[in-house]
Coordinates of C-alpha atoms and ligand atoms in Angstrom, one line a residue:
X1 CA 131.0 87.4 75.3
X2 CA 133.8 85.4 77.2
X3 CA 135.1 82.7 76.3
X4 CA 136.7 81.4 79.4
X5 CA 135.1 79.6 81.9
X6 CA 134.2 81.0 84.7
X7 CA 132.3 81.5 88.1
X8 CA 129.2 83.9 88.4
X9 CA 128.3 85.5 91.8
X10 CA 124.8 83.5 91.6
X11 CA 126.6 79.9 91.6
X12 CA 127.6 78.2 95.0
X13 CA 131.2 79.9 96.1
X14 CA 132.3 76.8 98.2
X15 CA 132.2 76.7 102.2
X16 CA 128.5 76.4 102.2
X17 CA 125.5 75.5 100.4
X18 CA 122.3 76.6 99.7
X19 CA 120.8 79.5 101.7
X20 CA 123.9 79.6 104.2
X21 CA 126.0 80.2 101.2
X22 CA 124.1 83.8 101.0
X23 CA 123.7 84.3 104.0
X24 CA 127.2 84.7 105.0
X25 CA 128.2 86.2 101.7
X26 CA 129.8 90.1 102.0
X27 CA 129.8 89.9 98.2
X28 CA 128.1 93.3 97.2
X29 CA 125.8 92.2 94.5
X30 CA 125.1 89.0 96.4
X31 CA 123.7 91.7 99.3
X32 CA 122.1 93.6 96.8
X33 CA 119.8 90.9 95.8
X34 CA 119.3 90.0 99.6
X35 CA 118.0 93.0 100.1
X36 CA 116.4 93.0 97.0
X37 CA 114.0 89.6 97.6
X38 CA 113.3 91.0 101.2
X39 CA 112.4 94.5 99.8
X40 CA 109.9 92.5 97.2
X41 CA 108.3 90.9 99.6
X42 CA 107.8 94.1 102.1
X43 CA 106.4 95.9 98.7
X44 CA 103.4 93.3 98.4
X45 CA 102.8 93.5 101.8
X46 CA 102.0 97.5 101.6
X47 CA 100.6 97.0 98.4
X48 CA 97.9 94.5 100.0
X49 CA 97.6 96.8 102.7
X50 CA 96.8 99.4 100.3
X51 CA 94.4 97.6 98.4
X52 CA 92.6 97.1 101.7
X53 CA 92.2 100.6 102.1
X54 CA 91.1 101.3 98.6
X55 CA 88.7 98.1 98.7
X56 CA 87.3 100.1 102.1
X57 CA 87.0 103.9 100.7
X58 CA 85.0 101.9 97.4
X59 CA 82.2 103.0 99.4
X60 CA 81.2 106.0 101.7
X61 CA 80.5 104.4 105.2
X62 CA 81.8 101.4 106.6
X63 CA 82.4 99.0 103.7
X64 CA 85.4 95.7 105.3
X65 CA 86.3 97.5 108.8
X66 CA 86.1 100.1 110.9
X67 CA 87.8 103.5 111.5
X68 CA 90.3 101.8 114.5
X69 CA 91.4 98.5 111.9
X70 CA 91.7 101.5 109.0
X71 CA 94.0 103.8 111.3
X72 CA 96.2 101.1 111.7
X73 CA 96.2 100.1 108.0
X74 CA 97.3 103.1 106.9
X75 CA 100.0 103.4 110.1
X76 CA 101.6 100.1 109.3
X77 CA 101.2 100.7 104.7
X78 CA 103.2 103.8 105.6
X79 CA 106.0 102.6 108.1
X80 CA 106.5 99.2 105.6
X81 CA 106.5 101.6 102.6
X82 CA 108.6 104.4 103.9
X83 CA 111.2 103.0 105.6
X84 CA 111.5 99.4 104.9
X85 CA 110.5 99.5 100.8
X86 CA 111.4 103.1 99.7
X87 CA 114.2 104.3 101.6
X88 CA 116.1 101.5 101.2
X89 CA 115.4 100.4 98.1
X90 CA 117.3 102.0 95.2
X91 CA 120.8 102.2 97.1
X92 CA 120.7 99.0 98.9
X93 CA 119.6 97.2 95.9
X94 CA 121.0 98.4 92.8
X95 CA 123.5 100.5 94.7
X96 CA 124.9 97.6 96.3
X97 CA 124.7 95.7 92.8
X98 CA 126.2 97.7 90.7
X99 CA 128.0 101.1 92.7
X100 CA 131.4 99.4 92.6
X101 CA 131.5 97.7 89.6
X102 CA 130.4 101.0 87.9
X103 CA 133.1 102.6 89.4
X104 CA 135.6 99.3 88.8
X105 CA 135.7 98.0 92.5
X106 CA 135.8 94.4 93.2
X107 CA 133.2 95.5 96.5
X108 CA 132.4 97.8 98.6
X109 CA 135.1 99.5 101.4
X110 CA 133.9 96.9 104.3
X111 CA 132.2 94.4 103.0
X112 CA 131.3 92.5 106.3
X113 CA 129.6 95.9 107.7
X114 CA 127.7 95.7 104.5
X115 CA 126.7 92.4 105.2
X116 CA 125.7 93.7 109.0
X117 CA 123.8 95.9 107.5
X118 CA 121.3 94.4 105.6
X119 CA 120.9 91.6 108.9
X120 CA 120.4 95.0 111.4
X121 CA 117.8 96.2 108.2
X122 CA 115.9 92.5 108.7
X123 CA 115.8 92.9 112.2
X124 CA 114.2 96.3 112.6
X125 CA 111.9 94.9 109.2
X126 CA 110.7 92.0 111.2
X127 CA 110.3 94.3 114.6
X128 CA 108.4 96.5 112.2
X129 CA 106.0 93.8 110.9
X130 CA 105.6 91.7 114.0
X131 CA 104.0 95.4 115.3
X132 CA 100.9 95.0 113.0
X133 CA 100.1 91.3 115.0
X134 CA 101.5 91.8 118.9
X135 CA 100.6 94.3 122.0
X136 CA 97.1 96.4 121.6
X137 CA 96.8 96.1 117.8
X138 CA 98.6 97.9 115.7
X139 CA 100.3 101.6 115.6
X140 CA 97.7 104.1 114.8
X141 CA 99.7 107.4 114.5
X142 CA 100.6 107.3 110.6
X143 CA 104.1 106.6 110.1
X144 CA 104.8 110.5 111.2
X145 CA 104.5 109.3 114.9
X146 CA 103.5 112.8 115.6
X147 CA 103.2 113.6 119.7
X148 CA 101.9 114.1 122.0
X149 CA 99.6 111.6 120.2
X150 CA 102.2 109.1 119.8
X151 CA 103.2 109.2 123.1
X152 CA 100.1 108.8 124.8
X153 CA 97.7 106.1 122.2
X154 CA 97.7 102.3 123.8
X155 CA 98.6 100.8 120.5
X156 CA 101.7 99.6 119.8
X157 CA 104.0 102.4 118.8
X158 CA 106.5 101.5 121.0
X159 CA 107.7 98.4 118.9
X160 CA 106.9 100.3 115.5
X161 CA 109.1 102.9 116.4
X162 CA 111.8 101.1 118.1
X163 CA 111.7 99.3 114.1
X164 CA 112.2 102.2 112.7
X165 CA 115.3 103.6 115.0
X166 CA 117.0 100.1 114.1
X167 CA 116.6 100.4 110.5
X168 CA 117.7 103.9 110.6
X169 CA 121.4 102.2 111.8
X170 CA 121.0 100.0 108.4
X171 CA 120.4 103.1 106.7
X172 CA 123.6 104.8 108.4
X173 CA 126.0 102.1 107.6
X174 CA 125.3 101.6 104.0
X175 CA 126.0 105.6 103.5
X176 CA 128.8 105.4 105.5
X177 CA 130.2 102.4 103.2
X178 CA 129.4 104.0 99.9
X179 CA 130.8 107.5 101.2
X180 CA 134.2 105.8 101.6
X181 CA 134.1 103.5 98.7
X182 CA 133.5 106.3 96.2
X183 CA 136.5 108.0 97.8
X184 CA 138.8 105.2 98.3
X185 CA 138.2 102.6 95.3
X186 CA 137.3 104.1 92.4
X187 CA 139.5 102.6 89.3
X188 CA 142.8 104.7 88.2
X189 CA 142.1 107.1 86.0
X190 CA 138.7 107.8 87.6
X191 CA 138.7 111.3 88.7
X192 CA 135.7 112.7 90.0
X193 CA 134.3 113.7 87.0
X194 CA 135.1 110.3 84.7
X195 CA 132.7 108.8 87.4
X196 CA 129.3 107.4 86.1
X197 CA 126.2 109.6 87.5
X198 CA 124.2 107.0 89.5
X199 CA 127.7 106.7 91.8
X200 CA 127.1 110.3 91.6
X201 CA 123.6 110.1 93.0
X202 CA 124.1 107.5 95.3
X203 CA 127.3 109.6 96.6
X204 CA 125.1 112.8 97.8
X205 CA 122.4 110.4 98.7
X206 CA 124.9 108.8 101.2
X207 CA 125.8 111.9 103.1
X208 CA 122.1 112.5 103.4
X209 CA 121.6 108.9 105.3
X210 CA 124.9 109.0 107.1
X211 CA 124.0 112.8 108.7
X212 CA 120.4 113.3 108.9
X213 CA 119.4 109.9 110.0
X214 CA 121.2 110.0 113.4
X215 CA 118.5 113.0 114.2
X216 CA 115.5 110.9 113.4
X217 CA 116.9 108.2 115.3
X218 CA 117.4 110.9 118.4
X219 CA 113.8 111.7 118.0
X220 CA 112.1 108.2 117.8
X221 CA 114.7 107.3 121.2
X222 CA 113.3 110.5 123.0
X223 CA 109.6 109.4 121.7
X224 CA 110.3 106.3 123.4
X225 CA 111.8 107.5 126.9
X226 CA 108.7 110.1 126.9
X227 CA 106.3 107.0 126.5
X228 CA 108.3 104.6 128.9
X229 CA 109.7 107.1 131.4
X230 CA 107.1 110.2 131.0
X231 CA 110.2 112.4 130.5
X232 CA 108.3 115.9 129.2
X233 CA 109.9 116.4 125.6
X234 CA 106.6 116.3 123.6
X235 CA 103.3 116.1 126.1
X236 CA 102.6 119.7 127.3
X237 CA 100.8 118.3 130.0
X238 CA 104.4 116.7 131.2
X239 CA 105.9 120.4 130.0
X240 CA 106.7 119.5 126.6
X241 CA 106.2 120.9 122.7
X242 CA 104.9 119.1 120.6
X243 CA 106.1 121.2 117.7
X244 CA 109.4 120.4 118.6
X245 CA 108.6 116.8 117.9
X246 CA 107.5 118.3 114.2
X247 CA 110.7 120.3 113.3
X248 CA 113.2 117.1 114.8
X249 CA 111.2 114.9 112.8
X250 CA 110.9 116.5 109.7
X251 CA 115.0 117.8 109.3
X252 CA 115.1 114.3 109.3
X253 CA 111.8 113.1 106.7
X254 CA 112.1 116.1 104.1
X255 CA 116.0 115.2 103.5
X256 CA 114.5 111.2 103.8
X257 CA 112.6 112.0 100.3
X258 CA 116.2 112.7 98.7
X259 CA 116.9 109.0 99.6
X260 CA 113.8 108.1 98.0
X261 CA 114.4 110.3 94.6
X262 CA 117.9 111.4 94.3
X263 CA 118.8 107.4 93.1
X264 CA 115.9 107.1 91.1
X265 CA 117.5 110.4 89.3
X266 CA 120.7 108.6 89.1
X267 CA 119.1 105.7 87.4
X268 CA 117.7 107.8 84.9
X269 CA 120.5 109.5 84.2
X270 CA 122.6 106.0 83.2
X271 CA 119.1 104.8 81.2
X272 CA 118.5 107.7 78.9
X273 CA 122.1 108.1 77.2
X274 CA 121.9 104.4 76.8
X275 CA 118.8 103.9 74.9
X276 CA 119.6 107.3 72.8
X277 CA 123.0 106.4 71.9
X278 CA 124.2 109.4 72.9
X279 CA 126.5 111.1 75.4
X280 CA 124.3 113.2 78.5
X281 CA 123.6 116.3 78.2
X282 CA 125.4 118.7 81.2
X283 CA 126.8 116.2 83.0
X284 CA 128.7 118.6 85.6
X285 CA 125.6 120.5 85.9
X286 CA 123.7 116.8 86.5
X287 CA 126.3 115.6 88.9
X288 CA 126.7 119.0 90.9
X289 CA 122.8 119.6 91.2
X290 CA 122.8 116.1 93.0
X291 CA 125.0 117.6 95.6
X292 CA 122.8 120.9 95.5
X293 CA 119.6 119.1 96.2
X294 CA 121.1 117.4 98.9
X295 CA 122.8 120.5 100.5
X296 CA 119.2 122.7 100.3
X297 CA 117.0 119.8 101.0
X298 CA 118.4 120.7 104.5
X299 CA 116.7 123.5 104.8
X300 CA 113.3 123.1 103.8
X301 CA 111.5 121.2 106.4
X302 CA 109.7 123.8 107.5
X303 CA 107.2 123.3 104.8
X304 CA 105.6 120.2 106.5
X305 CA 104.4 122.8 109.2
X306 CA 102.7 125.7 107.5
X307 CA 99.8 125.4 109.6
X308 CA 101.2 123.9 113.0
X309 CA 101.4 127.3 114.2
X310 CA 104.7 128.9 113.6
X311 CA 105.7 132.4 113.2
X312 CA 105.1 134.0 109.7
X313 CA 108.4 134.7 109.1
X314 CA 109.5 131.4 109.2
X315 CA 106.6 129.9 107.2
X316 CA 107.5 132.2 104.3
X317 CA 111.6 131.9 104.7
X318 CA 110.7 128.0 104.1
X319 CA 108.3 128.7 101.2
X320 CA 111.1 130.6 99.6
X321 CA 113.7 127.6 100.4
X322 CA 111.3 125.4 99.0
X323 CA 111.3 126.9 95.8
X324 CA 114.6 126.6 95.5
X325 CA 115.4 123.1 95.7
X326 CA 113.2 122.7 92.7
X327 CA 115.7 124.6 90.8
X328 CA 118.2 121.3 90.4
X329 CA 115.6 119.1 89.9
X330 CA 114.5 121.0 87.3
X331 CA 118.2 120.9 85.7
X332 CA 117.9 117.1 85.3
X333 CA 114.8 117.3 83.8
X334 CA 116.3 119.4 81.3
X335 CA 119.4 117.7 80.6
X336 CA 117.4 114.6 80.4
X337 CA 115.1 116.2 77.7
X338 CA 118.1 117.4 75.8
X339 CA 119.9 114.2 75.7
X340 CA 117.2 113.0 74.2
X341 CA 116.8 115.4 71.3
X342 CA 118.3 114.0 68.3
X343 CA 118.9 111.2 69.8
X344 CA 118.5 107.7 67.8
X345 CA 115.7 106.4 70.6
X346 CA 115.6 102.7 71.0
X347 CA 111.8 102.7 72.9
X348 CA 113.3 99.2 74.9
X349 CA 111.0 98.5 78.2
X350 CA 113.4 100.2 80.4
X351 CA 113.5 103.8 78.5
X352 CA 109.7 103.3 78.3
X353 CA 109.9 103.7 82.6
X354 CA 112.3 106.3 82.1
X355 CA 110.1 107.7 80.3
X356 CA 107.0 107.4 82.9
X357 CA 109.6 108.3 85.7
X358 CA 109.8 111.7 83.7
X359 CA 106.3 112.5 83.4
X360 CA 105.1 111.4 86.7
X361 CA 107.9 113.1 88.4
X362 CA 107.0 116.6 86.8
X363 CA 103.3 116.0 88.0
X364 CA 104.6 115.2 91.5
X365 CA 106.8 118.3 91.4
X366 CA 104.9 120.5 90.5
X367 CA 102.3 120.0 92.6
X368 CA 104.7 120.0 95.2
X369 CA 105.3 123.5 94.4
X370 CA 101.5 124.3 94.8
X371 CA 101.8 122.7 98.6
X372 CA 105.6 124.5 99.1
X373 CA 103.7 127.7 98.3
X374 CA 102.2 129.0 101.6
X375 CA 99.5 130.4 100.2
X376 CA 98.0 127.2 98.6
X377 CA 99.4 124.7 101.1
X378 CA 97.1 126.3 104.1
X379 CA 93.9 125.0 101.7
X380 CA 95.1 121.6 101.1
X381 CA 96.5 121.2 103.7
X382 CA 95.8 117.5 105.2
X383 CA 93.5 116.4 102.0
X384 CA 94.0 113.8 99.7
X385 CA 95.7 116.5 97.2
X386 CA 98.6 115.7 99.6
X387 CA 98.2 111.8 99.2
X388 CA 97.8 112.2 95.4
X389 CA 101.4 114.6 95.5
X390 CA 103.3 112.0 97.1
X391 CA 102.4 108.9 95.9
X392 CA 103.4 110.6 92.5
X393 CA 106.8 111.5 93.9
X394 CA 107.4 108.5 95.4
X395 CA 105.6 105.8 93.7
X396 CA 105.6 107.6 90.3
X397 CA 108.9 108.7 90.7
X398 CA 110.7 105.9 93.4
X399 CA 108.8 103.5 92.3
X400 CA 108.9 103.8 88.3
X401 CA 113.0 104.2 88.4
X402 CA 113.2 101.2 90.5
X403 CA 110.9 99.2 87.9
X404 CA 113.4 101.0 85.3
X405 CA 116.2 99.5 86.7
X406 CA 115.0 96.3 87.3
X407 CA 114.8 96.0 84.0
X408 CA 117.8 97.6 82.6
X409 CA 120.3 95.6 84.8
X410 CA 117.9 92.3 85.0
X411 CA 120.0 90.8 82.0
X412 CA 123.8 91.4 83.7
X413 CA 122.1 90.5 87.0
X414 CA 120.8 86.7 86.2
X415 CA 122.8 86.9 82.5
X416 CA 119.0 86.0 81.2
X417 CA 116.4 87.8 79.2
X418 CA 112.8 88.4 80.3
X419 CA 110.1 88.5 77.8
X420 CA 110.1 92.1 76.6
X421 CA 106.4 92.0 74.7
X422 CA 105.1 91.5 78.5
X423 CA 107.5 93.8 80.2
X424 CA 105.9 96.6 77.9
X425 CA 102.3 95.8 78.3
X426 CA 102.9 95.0 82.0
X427 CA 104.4 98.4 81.7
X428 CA 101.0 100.0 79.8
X429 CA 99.1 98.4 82.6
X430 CA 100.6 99.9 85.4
X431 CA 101.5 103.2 84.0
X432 CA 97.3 103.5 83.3
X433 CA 96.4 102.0 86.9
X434 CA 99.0 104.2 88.6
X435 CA 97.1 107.4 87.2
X436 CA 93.9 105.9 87.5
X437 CA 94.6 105.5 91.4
X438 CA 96.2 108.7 92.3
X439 CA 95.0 111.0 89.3
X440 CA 91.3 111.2 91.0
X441 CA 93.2 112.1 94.5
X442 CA 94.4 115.5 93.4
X443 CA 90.5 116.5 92.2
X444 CA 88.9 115.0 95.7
X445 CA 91.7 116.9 97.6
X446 CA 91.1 120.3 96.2
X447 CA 87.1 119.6 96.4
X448 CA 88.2 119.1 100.1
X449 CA 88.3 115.5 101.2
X450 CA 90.3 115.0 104.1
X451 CA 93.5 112.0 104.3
X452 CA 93.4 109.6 107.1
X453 CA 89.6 108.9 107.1
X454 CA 87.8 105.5 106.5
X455 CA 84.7 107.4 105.8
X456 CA 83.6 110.0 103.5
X457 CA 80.5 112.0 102.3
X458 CA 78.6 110.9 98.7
X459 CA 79.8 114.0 97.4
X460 CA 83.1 112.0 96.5
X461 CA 82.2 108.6 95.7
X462 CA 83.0 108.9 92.0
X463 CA 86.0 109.9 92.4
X464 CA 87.0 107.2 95.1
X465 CA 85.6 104.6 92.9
X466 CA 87.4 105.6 89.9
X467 CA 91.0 105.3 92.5
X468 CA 90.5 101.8 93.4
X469 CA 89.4 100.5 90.4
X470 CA 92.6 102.2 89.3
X471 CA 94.4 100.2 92.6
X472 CA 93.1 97.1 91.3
X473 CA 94.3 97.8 87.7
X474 CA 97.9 99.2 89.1
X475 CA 97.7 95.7 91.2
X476 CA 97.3 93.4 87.7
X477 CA 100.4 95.3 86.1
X478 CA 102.6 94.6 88.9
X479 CA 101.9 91.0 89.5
X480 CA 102.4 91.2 85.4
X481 CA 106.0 92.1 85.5
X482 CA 107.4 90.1 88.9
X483 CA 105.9 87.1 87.3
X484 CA 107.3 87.8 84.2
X485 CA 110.7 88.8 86.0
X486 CA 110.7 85.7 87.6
X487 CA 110.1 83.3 84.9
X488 CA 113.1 84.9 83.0
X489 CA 115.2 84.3 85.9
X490 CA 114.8 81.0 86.1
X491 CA 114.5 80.0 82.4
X492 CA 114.9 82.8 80.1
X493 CA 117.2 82.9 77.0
X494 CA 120.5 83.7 78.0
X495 CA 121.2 87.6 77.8
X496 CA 124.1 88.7 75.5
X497 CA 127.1 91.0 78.2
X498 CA 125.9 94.5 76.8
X499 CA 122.2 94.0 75.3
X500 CA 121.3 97.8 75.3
X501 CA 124.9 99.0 74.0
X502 CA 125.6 100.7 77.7
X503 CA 128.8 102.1 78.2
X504 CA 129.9 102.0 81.6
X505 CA 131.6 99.7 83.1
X506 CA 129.0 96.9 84.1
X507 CA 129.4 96.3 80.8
X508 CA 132.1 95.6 80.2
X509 CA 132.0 92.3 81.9
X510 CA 130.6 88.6 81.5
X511 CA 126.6 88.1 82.5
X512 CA 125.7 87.2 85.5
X513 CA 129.0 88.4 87.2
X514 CA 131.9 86.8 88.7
X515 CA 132.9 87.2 92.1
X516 CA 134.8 90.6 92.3
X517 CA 133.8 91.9 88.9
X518 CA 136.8 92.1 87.2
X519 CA 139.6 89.6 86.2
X520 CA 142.2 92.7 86.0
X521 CA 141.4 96.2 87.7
X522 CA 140.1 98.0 85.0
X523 CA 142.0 101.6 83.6
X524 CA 139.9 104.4 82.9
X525 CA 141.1 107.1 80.5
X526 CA 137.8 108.2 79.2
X527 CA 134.3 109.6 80.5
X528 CA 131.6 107.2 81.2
X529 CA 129.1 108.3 78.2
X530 CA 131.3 108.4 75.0
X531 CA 128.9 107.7 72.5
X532 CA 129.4 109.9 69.7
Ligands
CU1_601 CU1 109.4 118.1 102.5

């Protein structure tokens, strides 16, 4: 606890008031939270949007609209989720939080292009919602865009997509910024390898955004000039490949999923030592395999496009890639599991995400072996065994770790406590909905119901049923915890600095946090998990 007086990061810093006081704030954890609110409210959005789907699949046939309203649904659900909710999310939230103070920065390298970031990030956000409501309805590709269907459908893809190439720049400058302030402003005496592991995470994760996004953004720019200015990139009919439209976008999309999850790794790695009380298990081997995934994760796109026609050599060169990047995810599962063992584990709401992140995540990977393999993938292709794999990546996995953190670093970020009884039955709630929804998916998938459909035969009406009730139930546990987050912020009991006994540096200082983190640069002699 501190004893002087002082000024957190939430209280009015001077010039301005009110919302103007924010919004011209480059203080990182200020930004964080920015992007934070915006990236709540895009969540509910595609959660509503989801539940609209479920509520329509509750019933083979037409049950609330029709296939042209449901295409769209789906479109618009994936594009919010995807690029606005999940690729941002753990980096430019918690990244942006806590990134430099981990590391024992006052902010970020360039703090106003952080700041210019998460405006360019509103911008293509609002471009990408204002899509659903303006033109001929909505986009009804999927968030793929694939051509020559993209190129040629009357809805309008053309502002969806021109959304998506701006937030891709957002995307770009934060990875740019975090590259530089790992390298440039760590604390003295932290060398690479004194450096906490979600720095660590967010480090490979940056050189992801900062060189695979540019191609996506060359993609969506050539989608555009083949739509405006028929130039013949995509449309065989203007002398185009549509293939080629697959492999640009997917170099891009299957690196995009290491944005999602490598983070949400990181975040697990600084939760489990914490609530065991000890020091992690392999950290080299944790920190390195983050760099591994993001190095093969290159090479594995391929594996999106088993059955768009290429040669059988390269279908079963990517199988075999494919495979391998499993190996270093499979590393931290490992490490995690043996920091665990022996461990004195304090079963706190946070560790109990951790905990689902785990177990989700091995359902989610695994199965993603079963589509990787070219020999399965070719059957599933396209069903809802695909939906079901990546909602548990994703959702289970993205999704869970962002919940986890939320709640580990809720206490330093408003220096408050939420209710912890409702946290872990909110937590119950979800954890039971989530498998509810998604469980069922894998089963209809490989009995052979296609994705992308607002109709489907009796055969699989169980099953459906079963995976909205589950949405509904999923829906309850996450209203559950944000109400609960948000009464604690405004009027919980004040949080003690270091309720879980953490030992990096966020820790070390007051709750909420003052402007620029620390009063004196802090000296590092010693690694970041010395608990025993
Ligand atoms: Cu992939």
């Amino acid at each position: 606890m501190t004893t002087i007086p002082y000024k957190s990061y939430l209280e009015p810093q001077g010039k301005y008031t009110g919302l103007l006081d924010w919004l011209t704030s480059t203080d990182h954890k200020r930004i964080g939270l920015m992007y934070m609110y915006a990236i709540g409210i895009f969540f509910i959005i595609g959660v509503l949007l989801g539940l609209l789907m479920r509520i329509e699949l509750f019933k083979p046939g037409e049950t609330i609209m029709g296939p042209q309203t449901y295409n769209g649904i789906f479109t618009v659900h994936g594009v919010i989720m995807i690029f606005m909710v999940v690729i941002p999310g753990l980096s430019a939230v918690f990244g942006n939080l806590f990134m430099p103070i981990q590391i024992g920065a006052k902010d970020v390298a360039f703090p106003k292009l952080n700041l210019l970031s998460w405006y360019i990030f509103m911008a293509g956000a609002i471009l990408a919602v204002l899509s659903q409501f303006t033109g001929n309805g909505p986009p009804d590709t999927g968030w793929t865009f694939y051509a020559p269907y993209s190129t040629q459908t009357g809805t309008n893809v053309l502002m969806a997509v021109t959304a998506a190439f701006v937030l891709g720049f957002s995307s770009i400058l934060t990875g740019l910024n975090f590259i530089v302030t790992i390298h440039r402003m760590r604390a003295p005496g932290m060398t690479w390898f004194k450096m906490p592991l979600f720095p660590w995470a967010l480090y490979s994760t940056a050189w992801i955004q900062l060189l695979a996004t540019p191609i996506v953004g060359i993609t969506l720019l050539m989608l555009i000039a083949e739509r405006v200015f028929k130039i013949g990139f995509f449309d065989p009919a203007l002398g185009g490949d549509p293939i080629l439209f697959q492999h640009l976008f997917w170099i891009y999309s299957h690196p995009a999923v290491y944005v999602m999850i490598l983070p949400a790794m990181g975040v697990i790695t600084e939760i489990i030592p914490t609530f065991c009380q000890r020091r992690i298990f392999g950290y080299k081997a944790i920190a390195l395999s983050s760099i591994a995934i993001a190095g093969v994760g290159y090479l594995v796109w391929g594996h999106h496009m088993y059955t768009s026609g290429m040669s059988f050599t390269a279908r079963w060169i990517f199988s075999f890639l494919t495979f391998i990047v499993a190996v270093p995810s499979a590393i931290k599962v490992f490490n995690w599991v043996a920091t665990m063992y022996k461990g004195s584990i304090a079963l706190k709401t946070p560790f109990l995400y951790a905990l689902a992140f785990i177990f989700l995540f091995m359902i989610g990977g695994l199965t993603g072996l079963s589509l990787g393999s070219l020999a399965t993938d070719v059957y599933v292709h396209d069903t809802a065994y695909v939906v079901a794999h990546f909602h548990y990546i994703i959702f289970g996995g993205m999704g869970f770790a962002f919940f986890a953190a939320l709640h580990y670093w809720f206490p330093k970020m408003y220096g408050k406590m939420y209710n912890q009884k409702i946290a872990d039955i909110a937590w119950l709630i979800l954890f039971f909905g989530f498998n509810m929804l998604y469980f069922p998916q894998f089963v209809l998938g490989l009995q052979g119901l296609p994705r992308r459909y607002y109709d489907y035969m009796p055969q699989f009406e169980t099953g459906e049923v079963l995976s909205t009730i589950g949405g509904f139930v999923l829906f309850i546990g996450i209203i559950m915890m944000i109400t609960n987050l948000i009464r604690a912020a405004r009027n919980g009991p004040q949080a003690p600095d270091n309720p879980w006994g953490g030992k990096t540096l966020e820790w070390t200082i007051p709750s909420p946090p003052p402007m620029e983190n620390f009063d004196t640069p802090p000296v590092v002699s010693k690694e970041p998990y010395d608990y025993e």
